[in-house]
């Protein structure tokens, strides 16, 4: 690129004295690249007095209910938990139960030695009528830290009972329902899974299976046969019904996702994002992916678990070249949607070059100053500057945006 600049100086052809001052000319390259400071800071605090003593245990224990592992119990059964603490050790474990989804826990026992267990008499004074119950364990270590285990759901069946194994909070596709009849003597016949819109009594058979004695029977329910929405579920046998599983969500609709164009060229650390929605169970994750050239191999930029579905990524980790980007959304039902790809986006983190053609030692009148610049990401502009020889103050002569 060439630029005209006016700079007047005595001509040596007229026998004038040599120039009293020498001017240095510089070409400066401006790119469409954002730079970030590499400055770092440190802080130091000194406490000249006092003694700091490290605590012997900052970590709470781990604990889990291991028996029963769900299913059904009757009569007197053993409740067992495992607990550990690598630092101060476990002081005690409290085992508790409550009617399913209630808010008041009852303590079965407190055990200070492993194995942490106690007996649960499910027939005691009618305290636990047949039905679903939650079990949990609370472990406390010798430093006073406590951990509460995950809840284990079990079913007390001391009399005739129809039991539907938990199907989960979100259902999609074809689901397997496991149904069992207890204490029915010689039981045989049809056991059915039924559904109703949540909060109603409009029960409809979803699927059925043949029951022989007290063995569990399974049937397959195609949830696509009903509209997406919230339902109550139960199992029935010979006019008796199981405990109702309420507010179970059926979701057979995939999420909607769109990859946002990150622009081109790309350099340094950039924000990559997508938009994602799901009217049923909701979006759980969005995975942002990239593929280089025409390889067709997709790799993960990042996985985001909450909106806004975006992350910062350092493109210097990628080799220079042409890339495509896309987003994969997954909802709580496990359904996935892959967005259309945003293709032909250039990643370029190479250092560009610029040079200034020598305009000669002595300049007078109007002269043309020419610079050459190169950058695969493209040139935004070139500025030519001047400064007195040996000086550090540079002044713009001109700026050009075209070659």
Short mmCIF file of C-alpha atoms in Angstrom, two decimals:
data_model
loop_
_atom_site.label_atom_id
_atom_site.label_comp_id
_atom_site.label_asym_id
_atom_site.label_seq_id
_atom_site.Cartn_x
_atom_site.Cartn_y
_atom_site.Cartn_z
CA UNK A 1 0.00 0.00 0.00
CA UNK A 2 1.16 3.54 -0.80
CA UNK A 3 0.37 6.77 0.98
CA UNK A 4 1.29 10.39 0.27
CA UNK A 5 2.69 12.41 3.17
CA UNK A 6 3.99 15.97 3.19
CA UNK A 7 7.37 16.37 4.88
CA UNK A 8 9.48 19.45 3.95
CA UNK A 9 13.28 19.46 4.33
CA UNK A 10 16.17 21.39 2.65
CA UNK A 11 17.20 19.86 -0.69
CA UNK A 12 20.83 18.70 -0.92
CA UNK A 13 20.79 19.70 -4.61
CA UNK A 14 20.65 23.38 -3.63
CA UNK A 15 23.76 23.16 -1.54
CA UNK A 16 21.95 23.65 1.72
CA UNK A 17 23.53 22.54 4.92
CA UNK A 18 22.85 18.99 6.04
CA UNK A 19 19.61 18.40 7.88
CA UNK A 20 19.68 19.56 11.46
CA UNK A 21 17.35 16.74 12.50
CA UNK A 22 16.80 13.15 11.37
CA UNK A 23 13.31 11.65 11.31
CA UNK A 24 12.61 7.97 11.85
CA UNK A 25 9.55 6.58 10.06
CA UNK A 26 7.62 3.61 11.43
CA UNK A 27 4.74 1.49 10.06
CA UNK A 28 2.34 0.15 12.65
CA UNK A 29 -0.04 -2.73 11.90
CA UNK A 30 -3.52 -2.79 13.40
CA UNK A 31 -5.37 -6.14 13.41
CA UNK A 32 -8.89 -7.12 14.38
CA UNK A 33 -7.55 -8.99 17.38
CA UNK A 34 -8.25 -8.32 21.01
CA UNK A 35 -5.25 -8.38 23.31
CA UNK A 36 -5.17 -9.17 27.00
CA UNK A 37 -2.73 -7.94 29.62
CA UNK A 38 -0.21 -10.47 30.89
CA UNK A 39 0.46 -8.47 34.04
CA UNK A 40 0.34 -10.37 37.32
CA UNK A 41 0.12 -9.25 40.91
CA UNK A 42 1.04 -10.81 44.23
CA UNK A 43 0.13 -9.95 47.78
CA UNK A 44 1.92 -10.76 51.00
CA UNK A 45 0.53 -10.62 54.50
CA UNK A 46 2.69 -11.06 57.57
CA UNK A 47 1.32 -11.84 61.01
CA UNK A 48 4.16 -11.36 63.46
CA UNK A 49 2.35 -12.75 66.47
CA UNK A 50 0.16 -15.68 67.40
CA UNK A 51 0.20 -19.38 66.62
CA UNK A 52 -1.93 -21.07 63.96
CA UNK A 53 -2.89 -24.65 64.71
CA UNK A 54 -4.29 -26.83 61.92
CA UNK A 55 -7.53 -28.62 62.68
CA UNK A 56 -7.22 -32.41 62.78
CA UNK A 57 -10.40 -32.95 60.71
CA UNK A 58 -12.10 -30.63 58.24
CA UNK A 59 -13.84 -33.36 56.23
CA UNK A 60 -17.29 -34.79 57.07
CA UNK A 61 -17.79 -38.57 56.97
CA UNK A 62 -19.36 -40.59 54.16
CA UNK A 63 -22.44 -42.74 54.79
CA UNK A 64 -24.95 -44.87 52.85
CA UNK A 65 -27.85 -47.21 53.64
CA UNK A 66 -26.96 -50.63 52.20
CA UNK A 67 -29.77 -52.86 53.50
CA UNK A 68 -32.48 -53.02 52.39
CA UNK A 69 -31.56 -51.77 48.93
CA UNK A 70 -35.16 -50.92 48.10
CA UNK A 71 -37.74 -53.59 47.32
CA UNK A 72 -40.15 -54.86 49.96
CA UNK A 73 -39.77 -55.76 53.64
CA UNK A 74 -42.03 -57.42 56.19
CA UNK A 75 -41.93 -58.55 59.82
CA UNK A 76 -38.64 -57.77 61.55
CA UNK A 77 -35.87 -56.74 59.18
CA UNK A 78 -32.31 -55.48 59.59
CA UNK A 79 -31.39 -51.96 58.52
CA UNK A 80 -27.67 -51.56 57.79
CA UNK A 81 -25.48 -48.60 56.82
CA UNK A 82 -21.83 -48.17 55.98
CA UNK A 83 -19.88 -45.13 57.18
CA UNK A 84 -16.27 -44.02 57.09
CA UNK A 85 -14.09 -41.07 58.06
CA UNK A 86 -10.38 -41.17 57.21
CA UNK A 87 -9.37 -38.46 59.68
CA UNK A 88 -10.97 -38.42 63.14
CA UNK A 89 -13.12 -41.54 62.61
CA UNK A 90 -16.86 -42.20 62.89
CA UNK A 91 -18.40 -41.46 66.29
CA UNK A 92 -21.93 -42.73 65.61
CA UNK A 93 -24.56 -43.51 62.96
CA UNK A 94 -28.26 -42.78 63.44
CA UNK A 95 -30.73 -44.89 61.40
CA UNK A 96 -34.15 -43.35 60.69
CA UNK A 97 -37.38 -43.97 58.75
CA UNK A 98 -40.47 -42.04 57.71
CA UNK A 99 -43.59 -42.62 55.66
CA UNK A 100 -42.65 -41.92 52.03
CA UNK A 101 -42.25 -38.21 51.26
CA UNK A 102 -43.33 -37.19 54.77
CA UNK A 103 -41.47 -34.53 56.74
CA UNK A 104 -41.04 -36.19 60.15
CA UNK A 105 -38.29 -38.77 60.69
CA UNK A 106 -38.36 -41.44 63.42
CA UNK A 107 -35.10 -42.78 64.85
CA UNK A 108 -34.75 -46.57 64.83
CA UNK A 109 -31.42 -46.69 66.66
CA UNK A 110 -28.02 -45.07 67.21
CA UNK A 111 -24.99 -47.30 66.68
CA UNK A 112 -21.41 -46.37 67.58
CA UNK A 113 -19.65 -49.44 66.17
CA UNK A 114 -19.46 -51.01 62.73
CA UNK A 115 -21.36 -52.67 61.22
CA UNK A 116 -23.90 -49.90 61.84
CA UNK A 117 -27.24 -51.70 61.98
CA UNK A 118 -30.41 -52.30 63.95
CA UNK A 119 -33.63 -54.30 63.78
CA UNK A 120 -36.84 -52.75 62.47
CA UNK A 121 -40.07 -54.42 63.59
CA UNK A 122 -42.49 -53.35 60.89
CA UNK A 123 -45.41 -54.91 62.83
CA UNK A 124 -44.80 -53.08 66.11
CA UNK A 125 -48.08 -51.65 67.45
CA UNK A 126 -49.22 -50.63 63.97
CA UNK A 127 -46.54 -47.93 63.83
CA UNK A 128 -45.72 -48.87 60.25
CA UNK A 129 -48.84 -49.81 58.32
CA UNK A 130 -48.28 -51.32 54.89
CA UNK A 131 -47.03 -48.82 52.35
CA UNK A 132 -43.88 -47.09 51.07
CA UNK A 133 -41.25 -45.80 53.50
CA UNK A 134 -38.02 -43.82 53.28
CA UNK A 135 -34.85 -44.87 55.11
CA UNK A 136 -31.75 -42.79 55.80
CA UNK A 137 -28.59 -42.76 57.93
CA UNK A 138 -26.83 -39.82 59.61
CA UNK A 139 -23.13 -40.28 60.37
CA UNK A 140 -21.21 -38.01 62.77
CA UNK A 141 -17.42 -38.06 63.08
CA UNK A 142 -15.35 -37.41 66.20
CA UNK A 143 -14.74 -33.81 65.12
CA UNK A 144 -18.49 -33.17 65.16
CA UNK A 145 -19.12 -33.10 61.40
CA UNK A 146 -22.24 -34.88 60.12
CA UNK A 147 -23.42 -36.29 56.79
CA UNK A 148 -26.91 -37.49 55.86
CA UNK A 149 -27.14 -40.34 53.37
CA UNK A 150 -29.23 -40.54 50.23
CA UNK A 151 -32.78 -41.76 50.91
CA UNK A 152 -33.63 -45.41 50.17
CA UNK A 153 -37.28 -46.16 49.34
CA UNK A 154 -38.71 -49.49 50.55
CA UNK A 155 -42.22 -50.95 50.90
CA UNK A 156 -43.66 -52.56 54.03
CA UNK A 157 -45.96 -55.45 53.10
CA UNK A 158 -47.21 -57.44 56.09
CA UNK A 159 -50.70 -58.02 54.72
CA UNK A 160 -52.16 -58.31 51.24
CA UNK A 161 -50.53 -55.61 49.12
CA UNK A 162 -50.12 -54.64 45.50
CA UNK A 163 -46.76 -52.95 44.96
CA UNK A 164 -45.62 -50.91 41.96
CA UNK A 165 -41.86 -50.43 41.83
CA UNK A 166 -40.88 -46.75 41.40
CA UNK A 167 -40.80 -45.78 37.73
CA UNK A 168 -38.96 -42.49 38.15
CA UNK A 169 -39.88 -38.83 37.98
CA UNK A 170 -39.54 -38.46 34.19
CA UNK A 171 -40.62 -41.12 31.68
CA UNK A 172 -39.97 -41.32 27.95
CA UNK A 173 -40.21 -43.91 25.20
CA UNK A 174 -41.08 -47.43 26.36
CA UNK A 175 -40.91 -47.93 30.13
CA UNK A 176 -40.95 -51.21 32.09
CA UNK A 177 -43.38 -51.41 35.02
CA UNK A 178 -42.61 -54.01 37.71
CA UNK A 179 -45.65 -55.05 39.81
CA UNK A 180 -45.88 -57.55 42.68
CA UNK A 181 -48.74 -58.90 44.81
CA UNK A 182 -47.84 -59.89 48.40
CA UNK A 183 -49.59 -62.17 50.89
CA UNK A 184 -52.32 -63.18 48.47
CA UNK A 185 -51.95 -66.93 48.89
CA UNK A 186 -52.10 -68.68 45.55
CA UNK A 187 -52.34 -65.59 43.39
CA UNK A 188 -52.70 -65.69 39.66
CA UNK A 189 -54.41 -63.47 37.15
CA UNK A 190 -53.84 -60.12 35.50
CA UNK A 191 -52.03 -57.26 37.19
CA UNK A 192 -52.32 -53.89 35.47
CA UNK A 193 -50.43 -50.61 35.30
CA UNK A 194 -52.87 -47.71 35.17
CA UNK A 195 -52.42 -43.98 34.62
CA UNK A 196 -54.57 -40.89 35.15
CA UNK A 197 -53.96 -37.19 34.52
CA UNK A 198 -52.33 -35.86 37.69
CA UNK A 199 -54.82 -35.13 40.46
CA UNK A 200 -57.74 -36.91 38.76
CA UNK A 201 -59.34 -40.37 39.07
CA UNK A 202 -59.73 -41.02 35.34
CA UNK A 203 -57.74 -44.25 35.39
CA UNK A 204 -56.79 -45.96 32.13
CA UNK A 205 -54.90 -49.23 31.64
CA UNK A 206 -51.40 -48.60 30.30
CA UNK A 207 -50.31 -52.27 30.10
CA UNK A 208 -50.89 -55.57 31.91
CA UNK A 209 -49.09 -58.80 32.75
CA UNK A 210 -50.01 -62.25 34.01
CA UNK A 211 -49.28 -62.81 37.71
CA UNK A 212 -48.31 -66.27 38.99
CA UNK A 213 -48.21 -66.67 42.79
CA UNK A 214 -46.31 -63.76 44.36
CA UNK A 215 -43.67 -63.29 41.70
CA UNK A 216 -43.05 -59.89 40.15
CA UNK A 217 -44.67 -59.30 36.80
CA UNK A 218 -43.50 -56.77 34.25
CA UNK A 219 -45.27 -55.01 31.41
CA UNK A 220 -44.10 -52.51 28.80
CA UNK A 221 -45.77 -49.11 28.52
CA UNK A 222 -45.25 -47.02 25.40
CA UNK A 223 -45.47 -43.53 26.85
CA UNK A 224 -45.75 -42.09 23.34
CA UNK A 225 -49.37 -43.32 23.40
CA UNK A 226 -50.28 -40.42 25.72
CA UNK A 227 -49.66 -36.68 25.35
CA UNK A 228 -46.70 -35.18 27.17
CA UNK A 229 -47.70 -34.08 30.64
CA UNK A 230 -47.95 -35.06 34.30
CA UNK A 231 -49.67 -38.29 35.37
CA UNK A 232 -50.44 -40.39 38.44
CA UNK A 233 -49.60 -44.12 38.25
CA UNK A 234 -50.76 -47.21 40.15
CA UNK A 235 -50.86 -51.00 39.88
CA UNK A 236 -54.11 -52.94 40.37
CA UNK A 237 -54.93 -56.58 41.03
CA UNK A 238 -58.26 -58.19 41.81
CA UNK A 239 -59.89 -54.88 42.72
CA UNK A 240 -57.02 -53.68 44.93
CA UNK A 241 -54.59 -50.92 44.03
CA UNK A 242 -51.06 -50.03 44.97
CA UNK A 243 -49.96 -46.75 46.47
CA UNK A 244 -50.25 -44.06 43.80
CA UNK A 245 -47.06 -42.62 42.34
CA UNK A 246 -47.99 -38.98 41.81
CA UNK A 247 -46.86 -36.26 39.41
CA UNK A 248 -44.82 -38.45 37.08
CA UNK A 249 -43.81 -36.48 33.98
CA UNK A 250 -44.10 -38.01 30.51
CA UNK A 251 -41.79 -36.26 28.04
CA UNK A 252 -41.32 -37.47 24.47
CA UNK A 253 -40.48 -34.10 22.91
CA UNK A 254 -36.86 -33.28 22.15
CA UNK A 255 -35.34 -29.94 23.14
CA UNK A 256 -34.78 -27.12 20.64
CA UNK A 257 -31.23 -25.80 20.28
CA UNK A 258 -29.42 -23.31 18.02
CA UNK A 259 -25.69 -22.63 17.86
CA UNK A 260 -24.81 -18.93 17.96
CA UNK A 261 -22.40 -17.78 15.25
CA UNK A 262 -19.08 -17.03 17.02
CA UNK A 263 -17.89 -14.94 14.07
CA UNK A 264 -14.73 -15.17 11.98
CA UNK A 265 -11.79 -14.90 12.22
CA UNK A 266 -11.42 -16.25 15.77
CA UNK A 267 -8.40 -15.63 17.97
CA UNK A 268 -7.53 -15.51 21.65
CA UNK A 269 -10.21 -16.35 24.22
CA UNK A 270 -13.72 -16.12 22.81
CA UNK A 271 -17.27 -16.70 24.06
CA UNK A 272 -19.13 -19.61 22.45
CA UNK A 273 -22.87 -19.89 23.10
CA UNK A 274 -26.16 -21.48 22.09
CA UNK A 275 -29.86 -21.01 22.79
CA UNK A 276 -31.80 -24.02 24.09
CA UNK A 277 -35.37 -24.61 25.33
CA UNK A 278 -37.47 -27.59 26.39
CA UNK A 279 -41.10 -27.16 27.42
CA UNK A 280 -41.34 -30.59 29.06
CA UNK A 281 -38.69 -31.83 31.47
CA UNK A 282 -36.34 -28.90 30.81
CA UNK A 283 -32.84 -28.63 29.38
CA UNK A 284 -30.22 -30.31 31.58
CA UNK A 285 -27.03 -29.83 29.57
CA UNK A 286 -25.77 -28.17 26.41
CA UNK A 287 -22.52 -29.44 24.93
CA UNK A 288 -20.72 -27.04 22.59
CA UNK A 289 -18.64 -28.86 19.99
CA UNK A 290 -16.20 -28.15 17.16
CA UNK A 291 -14.94 -29.98 14.09
CA UNK A 292 -11.91 -29.02 12.02
CA UNK A 293 -12.16 -28.89 8.25
CA UNK A 294 -14.03 -31.74 6.62
CA UNK A 295 -13.00 -34.43 9.12
CA UNK A 296 -16.50 -34.88 10.51
CA UNK A 297 -15.03 -35.68 13.94
CA UNK A 298 -16.71 -33.60 16.63
CA UNK A 299 -14.94 -32.72 19.87
CA UNK A 300 -16.17 -30.96 23.00
CA UNK A 301 -15.43 -27.29 23.64
CA UNK A 302 -17.35 -27.31 26.93
CA UNK A 303 -20.47 -28.72 28.62
CA UNK A 304 -22.81 -26.19 30.26
CA UNK A 305 -25.39 -27.16 32.90
CA UNK A 306 -27.38 -23.93 33.25
CA UNK A 307 -28.50 -20.96 31.18
CA UNK A 308 -27.08 -18.88 29.63
CA UNK A 309 -25.65 -21.76 27.62
CA UNK A 310 -22.20 -20.30 27.00
CA UNK A 311 -18.55 -20.66 27.94
CA UNK A 312 -15.21 -18.95 27.34
CA UNK A 313 -12.67 -20.93 25.32
CA UNK A 314 -9.04 -20.19 24.48
CA UNK A 315 -8.75 -20.72 20.72
CA UNK A 316 -4.95 -20.91 20.95
CA UNK A 317 -5.57 -24.54 21.98
CA UNK A 318 -6.76 -25.16 18.40
CA UNK A 319 -4.53 -25.36 15.36
CA UNK A 320 -5.12 -22.65 12.80
CA UNK A 321 -7.63 -23.46 10.09
CA UNK A 322 -11.29 -23.68 9.18
CA UNK A 323 -13.77 -24.99 11.75
CA UNK A 324 -17.45 -25.79 12.22
CA UNK A 325 -19.30 -25.37 15.53
CA UNK A 326 -22.53 -26.91 16.85
CA UNK A 327 -24.49 -27.49 20.08
CA UNK A 328 -26.05 -30.67 21.51
CA UNK A 329 -28.89 -30.18 24.03
CA UNK A 330 -30.08 -32.93 26.40
CA UNK A 331 -33.25 -32.69 28.50
CA UNK A 332 -34.11 -34.36 31.82
CA UNK A 333 -35.73 -37.27 29.95
CA UNK A 334 -32.46 -38.00 28.17
CA UNK A 335 -33.70 -36.78 24.79
CA UNK A 336 -31.11 -35.03 22.63
CA UNK A 337 -31.13 -32.54 19.77
CA UNK A 338 -28.11 -31.49 17.71
CA UNK A 339 -28.16 -28.02 16.20
CA UNK A 340 -27.25 -27.14 12.65
CA UNK A 341 -23.53 -26.47 12.31
CA UNK A 342 -22.07 -22.99 11.90
CA UNK A 343 -19.37 -23.76 9.35
CA UNK A 344 -16.36 -22.15 7.66
CA UNK A 345 -15.18 -20.15 10.67
CA UNK A 346 -11.45 -19.42 10.65
CA UNK A 347 -9.27 -19.81 13.75
CA UNK A 348 -6.06 -17.78 13.37
CA UNK A 349 -3.68 -16.99 16.21
CA UNK A 350 -0.57 -16.48 14.05
CA UNK A 351 1.64 -13.42 14.44
CA UNK A 352 1.32 -11.08 11.46
CA UNK A 353 4.06 -9.04 9.78
CA UNK A 354 4.48 -5.45 8.53
CA UNK A 355 7.38 -3.67 6.85
CA UNK A 356 8.06 -0.15 5.56
CA UNK A 357 9.81 0.48 2.25
CA UNK A 358 12.87 2.70 2.70
CA UNK A 359 11.89 6.19 1.46
CA UNK A 360 15.55 7.29 1.24
CA UNK A 361 17.87 9.23 3.52
CA UNK A 362 16.89 12.76 2.49
CA UNK A 363 13.26 13.71 2.00
CA UNK A 364 11.73 16.90 0.63
CA UNK A 365 8.37 18.02 -0.61
CA UNK A 366 5.65 15.41 -0.93
CA UNK A 367 6.85 11.81 -0.83
CA UNK A 368 5.09 8.49 -1.06
CA UNK A 369 5.53 6.14 1.89
CA UNK A 370 4.77 2.48 1.20
CA UNK A 371 4.23 -0.38 3.67
CA UNK A 372 3.65 -4.10 3.19
CA UNK A 373 1.50 -6.06 5.65
CA UNK A 374 0.43 -9.68 5.92
CA UNK A 375 -2.04 -11.51 8.18
CA UNK A 376 -4.10 -14.58 7.33
CA UNK A 377 -6.92 -13.19 9.50
CA UNK A 378 -6.98 -10.02 7.41
CA UNK A 379 -5.62 -6.48 7.82
CA UNK A 380 -7.81 -3.85 9.46
CA UNK A 381 -5.45 -0.91 8.85
CA UNK A 382 -1.82 0.18 8.62
CA UNK A 383 -0.57 3.39 10.29
CA UNK A 384 2.68 5.06 9.32
CA UNK A 385 4.32 7.11 12.07
CA UNK A 386 7.38 9.37 12.46
CA UNK A 387 9.62 10.40 15.35
CA UNK A 388 12.85 12.42 15.70
CA UNK A 389 15.87 10.12 15.53
CA UNK A 390 16.48 8.65 18.95
CA UNK A 391 13.17 9.96 20.25
CA UNK A 392 10.32 7.96 21.71
CA UNK A 393 7.37 10.16 20.79
CA UNK A 394 5.68 8.89 17.65
CA UNK A 395 3.23 10.91 15.57
CA UNK A 396 0.84 9.46 13.00
CA UNK A 397 1.64 10.47 9.42
CA UNK A 398 -1.29 8.66 7.81
CA UNK A 399 -3.53 5.58 8.06
CA UNK A 400 -4.59 3.32 5.20
CA UNK A 401 -7.17 0.50 5.25
CA UNK A 402 -6.61 -0.88 1.74
CA UNK A 403 -3.64 -2.41 -0.02
#
